[in-house]
Amino acid sequence: MIKLENISVSFGEKKVLDNFSFSFPDSGVVLITGASGSGKTTLAKLILGTLNADSGKVETNGYKFSVVFQEDRLIPTLTAFENVELISNKDEALTRLKEVKLEDSESKYPQELSGGMKRRVAIARALAYGGDVLLLDEAFAGIDDLLSVVIIGKICEEYKDKLIIAISHRPELFSSVHYSVCRI
């Protein structure tokens, strides 16, 4: 279980999280919602351990996290295929690119891909990495709704016994799956 107890985080004079507590289940989908600037990505960074809280406690049970960040974080000198293969193997990379409907773009470099295509490479890479928990921070930005729903369905099928934490301004994309909500 991932548990946050009485977390407070400030950046200068701006208090982003104030005495925030939430316990995530061991499996299922948790959708983190809130207005822009409310602390959703800050919460993700706390969970990943890339940011320390000013006060409070974060427990992550030593989970291995697979992450799709807000930024694509693709290596520009590697093709879509190579970006995924970097953390997997040839067969896994090809399978994952096919799952996100990019099998015809595997030899393209990031600068040759649209924003939505880059997001799908990032998703394919996260899926290829595996992990106990999949954290998606605005992972479907720039991807059309229909394709997003298809990819979400695939992700939820694969992670049915694991935890998916999804930050999204588009909760309607998750309407075909059962999820709980963490409001910030």
PDB file of C-alpha atoms in Angstrom:
ATOM      1  CA  MET A   1       0.000   0.000   0.000  1.00  0.00           C
ATOM      2  CA  ILE A   2       1.136   3.539  -0.749  1.00  0.00           C
ATOM      3  CA  LYS A   3       0.293   5.845   2.100  1.00  0.00           C
ATOM      4  CA  LEU A   4       0.712   9.591   2.539  1.00  0.00           C
ATOM      5  CA  GLU A   5       0.198  10.979   6.030  1.00  0.00           C
ATOM      6  CA  ASN A   6      -0.136  14.679   6.855  1.00  0.00           C
ATOM      7  CA  ILE A   7       1.979  15.772   3.889  1.00  0.00           C
ATOM      8  CA  SER A   8       2.808  19.449   3.499  1.00  0.00           C
ATOM      9  CA  VAL A   9       4.849  20.924   0.634  1.00  0.00           C
ATOM     10  CA  SER A  10       5.597  24.567  -0.087  1.00  0.00           C
ATOM     11  CA  PHE A  11       7.524  26.233  -2.860  1.00  0.00           C
ATOM     12  CA  GLY A  12       8.633  29.544  -1.440  1.00  0.00           C
ATOM     13  CA  GLU A  13       5.540  31.263  -0.082  1.00  0.00           C
ATOM     14  CA  LYS A  14       3.143  29.020  -2.029  1.00  0.00           C
ATOM     15  CA  LYS A  15       1.791  26.101  -0.026  1.00  0.00           C
ATOM     16  CA  VAL A  16       0.910  23.378  -2.548  1.00  0.00           C
ATOM     17  CA  LEU A  17      -0.113  20.580  -0.177  1.00  0.00           C
ATOM     18  CA  ASP A  18      -1.234  21.265   3.381  1.00  0.00           C
ATOM     19  CA  ASN A  19      -1.591  18.352   5.809  1.00  0.00           C
ATOM     20  CA  PHE A  20      -2.696  16.040   2.968  1.00  0.00           C
ATOM     21  CA  SER A  21      -3.354  12.342   3.655  1.00  0.00           C
ATOM     22  CA  PHE A  22      -4.374   9.534   1.324  1.00  0.00           C
ATOM     23  CA  SER A  23      -3.953   5.766   1.164  1.00  0.00           C
ATOM     24  CA  PHE A  24      -3.771   4.075  -2.220  1.00  0.00           C
ATOM     25  CA  PRO A  25      -5.025   0.495  -2.585  1.00  0.00           C
ATOM     26  CA  ASP A  26      -2.689  -2.320  -3.637  1.00  0.00           C
ATOM     27  CA  SER A  27      -4.496  -2.662  -6.974  1.00  0.00           C
ATOM     28  CA  GLY A  28      -7.015  -0.845  -9.127  1.00  0.00           C
ATOM     29  CA  VAL A  29      -7.121   2.560 -10.769  1.00  0.00           C
ATOM     30  CA  VAL A  30      -6.874   5.776  -8.771  1.00  0.00           C
ATOM     31  CA  LEU A  31      -7.515   8.981 -10.686  1.00  0.00           C
ATOM     32  CA  ILE A  32      -5.876  12.059  -9.159  1.00  0.00           C
ATOM     33  CA  THR A  33      -7.915  15.155  -9.954  1.00  0.00           C
ATOM     34  CA  GLY A  34      -7.683  18.823  -9.097  1.00  0.00           C
ATOM     35  CA  ALA A  35      -7.290  22.243 -10.621  1.00  0.00           C
ATOM     36  CA  SER A  36      -4.106  23.248 -12.419  1.00  0.00           C
ATOM     37  CA  GLY A  37      -1.432  24.043  -9.862  1.00  0.00           C
ATOM     38  CA  SER A  38      -3.219  22.151  -7.067  1.00  0.00           C
ATOM     39  CA  GLY A  39      -0.316  19.751  -6.488  1.00  0.00           C
ATOM     40  CA  LYS A  40      -1.094  16.687  -8.612  1.00  0.00           C
ATOM     41  CA  THR A  41       2.397  16.385 -10.106  1.00  0.00           C
ATOM     42  CA  THR A  42       3.914  17.335  -6.765  1.00  0.00           C
ATOM     43  CA  LEU A  43       2.033  14.379  -5.270  1.00  0.00           C
ATOM     44  CA  ALA A  44       3.432  12.108  -7.996  1.00  0.00           C
ATOM     45  CA  LYS A  45       6.974  13.307  -7.247  1.00  0.00           C
ATOM     46  CA  LEU A  46       6.475  12.591  -3.552  1.00  0.00           C
ATOM     47  CA  ILE A  47       5.300   9.066  -4.338  1.00  0.00           C
ATOM     48  CA  LEU A  48       8.266   8.485  -6.660  1.00  0.00           C
ATOM     49  CA  GLY A  49      10.684   9.857  -4.084  1.00  0.00           C
ATOM     50  CA  THR A  50      12.026  12.600  -6.364  1.00  0.00           C
ATOM     51  CA  LEU A  51      10.705  15.269  -3.984  1.00  0.00           C
ATOM     52  CA  ASN A  52      10.708  15.353  -0.202  1.00  0.00           C
ATOM     53  CA  ALA A  53       7.804  16.755   1.778  1.00  0.00           C
ATOM     54  CA  ASP A  54       8.356  19.641   4.178  1.00  0.00           C
ATOM     55  CA  SER A  55       6.518  17.522   6.742  1.00  0.00           C
ATOM     56  CA  GLY A  56       4.573  14.298   6.884  1.00  0.00           C
ATOM     57  CA  LYS A  57       5.307  10.726   5.922  1.00  0.00           C
ATOM     58  CA  VAL A  58       5.291   8.857   2.582  1.00  0.00           C
ATOM     59  CA  GLU A  59       5.292   5.046   2.534  1.00  0.00           C
ATOM     60  CA  THR A  60       5.678   3.226  -0.786  1.00  0.00           C
ATOM     61  CA  ASN A  61       6.417  -0.349   0.353  1.00  0.00           C
ATOM     62  CA  GLY A  62       9.450  -0.558  -1.916  1.00  0.00           C
ATOM     63  CA  TYR A  63       7.305  -0.717  -5.052  1.00  0.00           C
ATOM     64  CA  LYS A  64       8.970  -0.588  -8.453  1.00  0.00           C
ATOM     65  CA  PHE A  65       7.365   2.262 -10.418  1.00  0.00           C
ATOM     66  CA  SER A  66       6.811   2.480 -14.141  1.00  0.00           C
ATOM     67  CA  VAL A  67       6.126   6.099 -15.105  1.00  0.00           C
ATOM     68  CA  VAL A  68       4.831   8.188 -17.978  1.00  0.00           C
ATOM     69  CA  PHE A  69       5.851  11.742 -17.092  1.00  0.00           C
ATOM     70  CA  GLN A  70       4.153  14.921 -18.357  1.00  0.00           C
ATOM     71  CA  GLU A  71       7.163  15.390 -20.619  1.00  0.00           C
ATOM     72  CA  ASP A  72       7.867  12.589 -23.077  1.00  0.00           C
ATOM     73  CA  ARG A  73      11.510  12.224 -21.979  1.00  0.00           C
ATOM     74  CA  LEU A  74      12.427  10.405 -25.183  1.00  0.00           C
ATOM     75  CA  ILE A  75      16.050  10.229 -26.245  1.00  0.00           C
ATOM     76  CA  PRO A  76      16.190  12.305 -29.471  1.00  0.00           C
ATOM     77  CA  THR A  77      19.022  10.305 -31.054  1.00  0.00           C
ATOM     78  CA  LEU A  78      17.095   7.018 -30.749  1.00  0.00           C
ATOM     79  CA  THR A  79      14.179   5.845 -32.881  1.00  0.00           C
ATOM     80  CA  ALA A  80      10.773   5.089 -31.355  1.00  0.00           C
ATOM     81  CA  PHE A  81      11.752   1.408 -31.352  1.00  0.00           C
ATOM     82  CA  GLU A  82      15.143   2.081 -29.732  1.00  0.00           C
ATOM     83  CA  ASN A  83      13.551   4.274 -27.037  1.00  0.00           C
ATOM     84  CA  VAL A  84      11.388   1.325 -25.998  1.00  0.00           C
ATOM     85  CA  GLU A  85      14.017  -1.375 -26.550  1.00  0.00           C
ATOM     86  CA  LEU A  86      16.405   0.560 -24.296  1.00  0.00           C
ATOM     87  CA  ILE A  87      14.622  -0.851 -21.236  1.00  0.00           C
ATOM     88  CA  SER A  88      13.343  -4.128 -22.700  1.00  0.00           C
ATOM     89  CA  ASN A  89      14.209  -6.346 -25.659  1.00  0.00           C
ATOM     90  CA  LYS A  90      13.407  -6.430 -29.366  1.00  0.00           C
ATOM     91  CA  ASP A  91      10.256  -8.547 -29.135  1.00  0.00           C
ATOM     92  CA  GLU A  92       8.887  -6.621 -26.159  1.00  0.00           C
ATOM     93  CA  ALA A  93       9.562  -3.272 -27.853  1.00  0.00           C
ATOM     94  CA  LEU A  94       7.786  -4.339 -31.038  1.00  0.00           C
ATOM     95  CA  THR A  95       4.821  -5.690 -29.066  1.00  0.00           C
ATOM     96  CA  ARG A  96       4.475  -2.519 -27.014  1.00  0.00           C
ATOM     97  CA  LEU A  97       4.682  -0.227 -30.055  1.00  0.00           C
ATOM     98  CA  LYS A  98       1.993  -2.323 -31.729  1.00  0.00           C
ATOM     99  CA  GLU A  99      -0.230  -2.024 -28.634  1.00  0.00           C
ATOM    100  CA  VAL A 100      -0.132   1.773 -28.905  1.00  0.00           C
ATOM    101  CA  LYS A 101      -0.683   1.636 -32.682  1.00  0.00           C
ATOM    102  CA  LEU A 102       2.833   2.735 -33.677  1.00  0.00           C
ATOM    103  CA  GLU A 103       4.063  -0.374 -35.484  1.00  0.00           C
ATOM    104  CA  ASP A 104       4.443   1.669 -38.693  1.00  0.00           C
ATOM    105  CA  SER A 105       6.503   4.377 -36.976  1.00  0.00           C
ATOM    106  CA  GLU A 106       9.111   2.310 -35.138  1.00  0.00           C
ATOM    107  CA  SER A 107      12.021   3.677 -37.212  1.00  0.00           C
ATOM    108  CA  LYS A 108      11.077   7.337 -36.740  1.00  0.00           C
ATOM    109  CA  TYR A 109      13.004   9.638 -34.439  1.00  0.00           C
ATOM    110  CA  PRO A 110      11.160  11.751 -31.854  1.00  0.00           C
ATOM    111  CA  GLN A 111      11.476  14.909 -33.951  1.00  0.00           C
ATOM    112  CA  GLU A 112       9.620  13.088 -36.749  1.00  0.00           C
ATOM    113  CA  LEU A 113       6.688  12.196 -34.497  1.00  0.00           C
ATOM    114  CA  SER A 114       3.647  14.258 -33.569  1.00  0.00           C
ATOM    115  CA  GLY A 115       3.052  15.133 -29.921  1.00  0.00           C
ATOM    116  CA  GLY A 116       0.502  12.337 -29.550  1.00  0.00           C
ATOM    117  CA  MET A 117       2.839   9.830 -31.162  1.00  0.00           C
ATOM    118  CA  LYS A 118       5.622  10.797 -28.744  1.00  0.00           C
ATOM    119  CA  ARG A 119       3.213  10.244 -25.841  1.00  0.00           C
ATOM    120  CA  ARG A 120       2.415   6.778 -27.178  1.00  0.00           C
ATOM    121  CA  VAL A 121       6.136   5.912 -27.371  1.00  0.00           C
ATOM    122  CA  ALA A 122       6.466   7.021 -23.740  1.00  0.00           C
ATOM    123  CA  ILE A 123       3.487   4.824 -22.807  1.00  0.00           C
ATOM    124  CA  ALA A 124       4.942   1.863 -24.734  1.00  0.00           C
ATOM    125  CA  ARG A 125       8.244   2.308 -22.904  1.00  0.00           C
ATOM    126  CA  ALA A 126       6.546   2.429 -19.494  1.00  0.00           C
ATOM    127  CA  LEU A 127       4.568  -0.722 -20.289  1.00  0.00           C
ATOM    128  CA  ALA A 128       7.717  -2.481 -21.480  1.00  0.00           C
ATOM    129  CA  TYR A 129       9.463  -1.574 -18.235  1.00  0.00           C
ATOM    130  CA  GLY A 130       6.754  -3.211 -16.170  1.00  0.00           C
ATOM    131  CA  GLY A 131       6.649  -2.338 -12.525  1.00  0.00           C
ATOM    132  CA  ASP A 132       4.440  -2.913  -9.529  1.00  0.00           C
ATOM    133  CA  VAL A 133       2.747   0.466  -9.957  1.00  0.00           C
ATOM    134  CA  LEU A 134       2.080   2.394 -13.164  1.00  0.00           C
ATOM    135  CA  LEU A 135       2.031   6.154 -12.655  1.00  0.00           C
ATOM    136  CA  LEU A 136       0.583   8.175 -15.535  1.00  0.00           C
ATOM    137  CA  ASP A 137       0.977  11.965 -15.349  1.00  0.00           C
ATOM    138  CA  GLU A 138      -1.211  13.418 -18.109  1.00  0.00           C
ATOM    139  CA  ALA A 139      -0.136  10.468 -20.254  1.00  0.00           C
ATOM    140  CA  PHE A 140      -2.916  10.933 -22.820  1.00  0.00           C
ATOM    141  CA  ALA A 141      -2.348  14.602 -23.652  1.00  0.00           C
ATOM    142  CA  GLY A 142      -2.281  14.981 -27.424  1.00  0.00           C
ATOM    143  CA  ILE A 143      -3.779  11.536 -28.094  1.00  0.00           C
ATOM    144  CA  ASP A 144      -7.285  11.464 -29.555  1.00  0.00           C
ATOM    145  CA  ASP A 145     -10.058  10.254 -27.259  1.00  0.00           C
ATOM    146  CA  LEU A 146     -10.899   7.035 -29.084  1.00  0.00           C
ATOM    147  CA  LEU A 147      -7.299   5.831 -29.179  1.00  0.00           C
ATOM    148  CA  SER A 148      -6.796   6.916 -25.554  1.00  0.00           C
ATOM    149  CA  VAL A 149      -9.746   4.788 -24.451  1.00  0.00           C
ATOM    150  CA  VAL A 150      -8.360   1.780 -26.366  1.00  0.00           C
ATOM    151  CA  ILE A 151      -4.917   2.190 -24.765  1.00  0.00           C
ATOM    152  CA  ILE A 152      -6.427   2.709 -21.295  1.00  0.00           C
ATOM    153  CA  GLY A 153      -8.409  -0.513 -21.751  1.00  0.00           C
ATOM    154  CA  LYS A 154      -5.223  -2.396 -22.641  1.00  0.00           C
ATOM    155  CA  ILE A 155      -3.349  -0.903 -19.688  1.00  0.00           C
ATOM    156  CA  CYS A 156      -6.136  -1.754 -17.243  1.00  0.00           C
ATOM    157  CA  GLU A 157      -6.316  -5.307 -18.561  1.00  0.00           C
ATOM    158  CA  GLU A 158      -2.584  -5.792 -18.100  1.00  0.00           C
ATOM    159  CA  TYR A 159      -2.462  -4.083 -14.690  1.00  0.00           C
ATOM    160  CA  LYS A 160      -5.685  -5.624 -13.333  1.00  0.00           C
ATOM    161  CA  ASP A 161      -3.870  -6.974 -10.259  1.00  0.00           C
ATOM    162  CA  LYS A 162      -1.604  -3.956  -9.828  1.00  0.00           C
ATOM    163  CA  LEU A 163      -2.033  -0.273  -9.034  1.00  0.00           C
ATOM    164  CA  ILE A 164      -2.467   2.417 -11.675  1.00  0.00           C
ATOM    165  CA  ILE A 165      -2.215   6.022 -10.508  1.00  0.00           C
ATOM    166  CA  ALA A 166      -3.434   8.364 -13.238  1.00  0.00           C
ATOM    167  CA  ILE A 167      -3.285  12.152 -13.197  1.00  0.00           C
ATOM    168  CA  SER A 168      -5.627  13.510 -15.828  1.00  0.00           C
ATOM    169  CA  HIS A 169      -7.676  16.561 -16.705  1.00  0.00           C
ATOM    170  CA  ARG A 170      -9.820  14.231 -18.824  1.00  0.00           C
ATOM    171  CA  PRO A 171     -11.515  11.779 -16.427  1.00  0.00           C
ATOM    172  CA  GLU A 172     -14.044  10.885 -19.124  1.00  0.00           C
ATOM    173  CA  LEU A 173     -11.299   8.837 -20.798  1.00  0.00           C
ATOM    174  CA  PHE A 174     -11.509   6.447 -17.844  1.00  0.00           C
ATOM    175  CA  SER A 175     -15.308   6.075 -17.930  1.00  0.00           C
ATOM    176  CA  SER A 176     -15.114   2.474 -19.192  1.00  0.00           C
ATOM    177  CA  VAL A 177     -13.059   1.315 -16.191  1.00  0.00           C
ATOM    178  CA  HIS A 178     -13.783   1.268 -12.480  1.00  0.00           C
ATOM    179  CA  TYR A 179     -11.673   3.816 -10.640  1.00  0.00           C
ATOM    180  CA  SER A 180     -11.511   5.651  -7.345  1.00  0.00           C
ATOM    181  CA  VAL A 181     -10.666   9.332  -7.025  1.00  0.00           C
ATOM    182  CA  CYS A 182      -8.058  11.229  -5.056  1.00  0.00           C
ATOM    183  CA  ARG A 183      -9.006  14.919  -5.109  1.00  0.00           C
ATOM    184  CA  ILE A 184      -6.378  17.522  -4.375  1.00  0.00           C
TER     185      ILE A 184
END
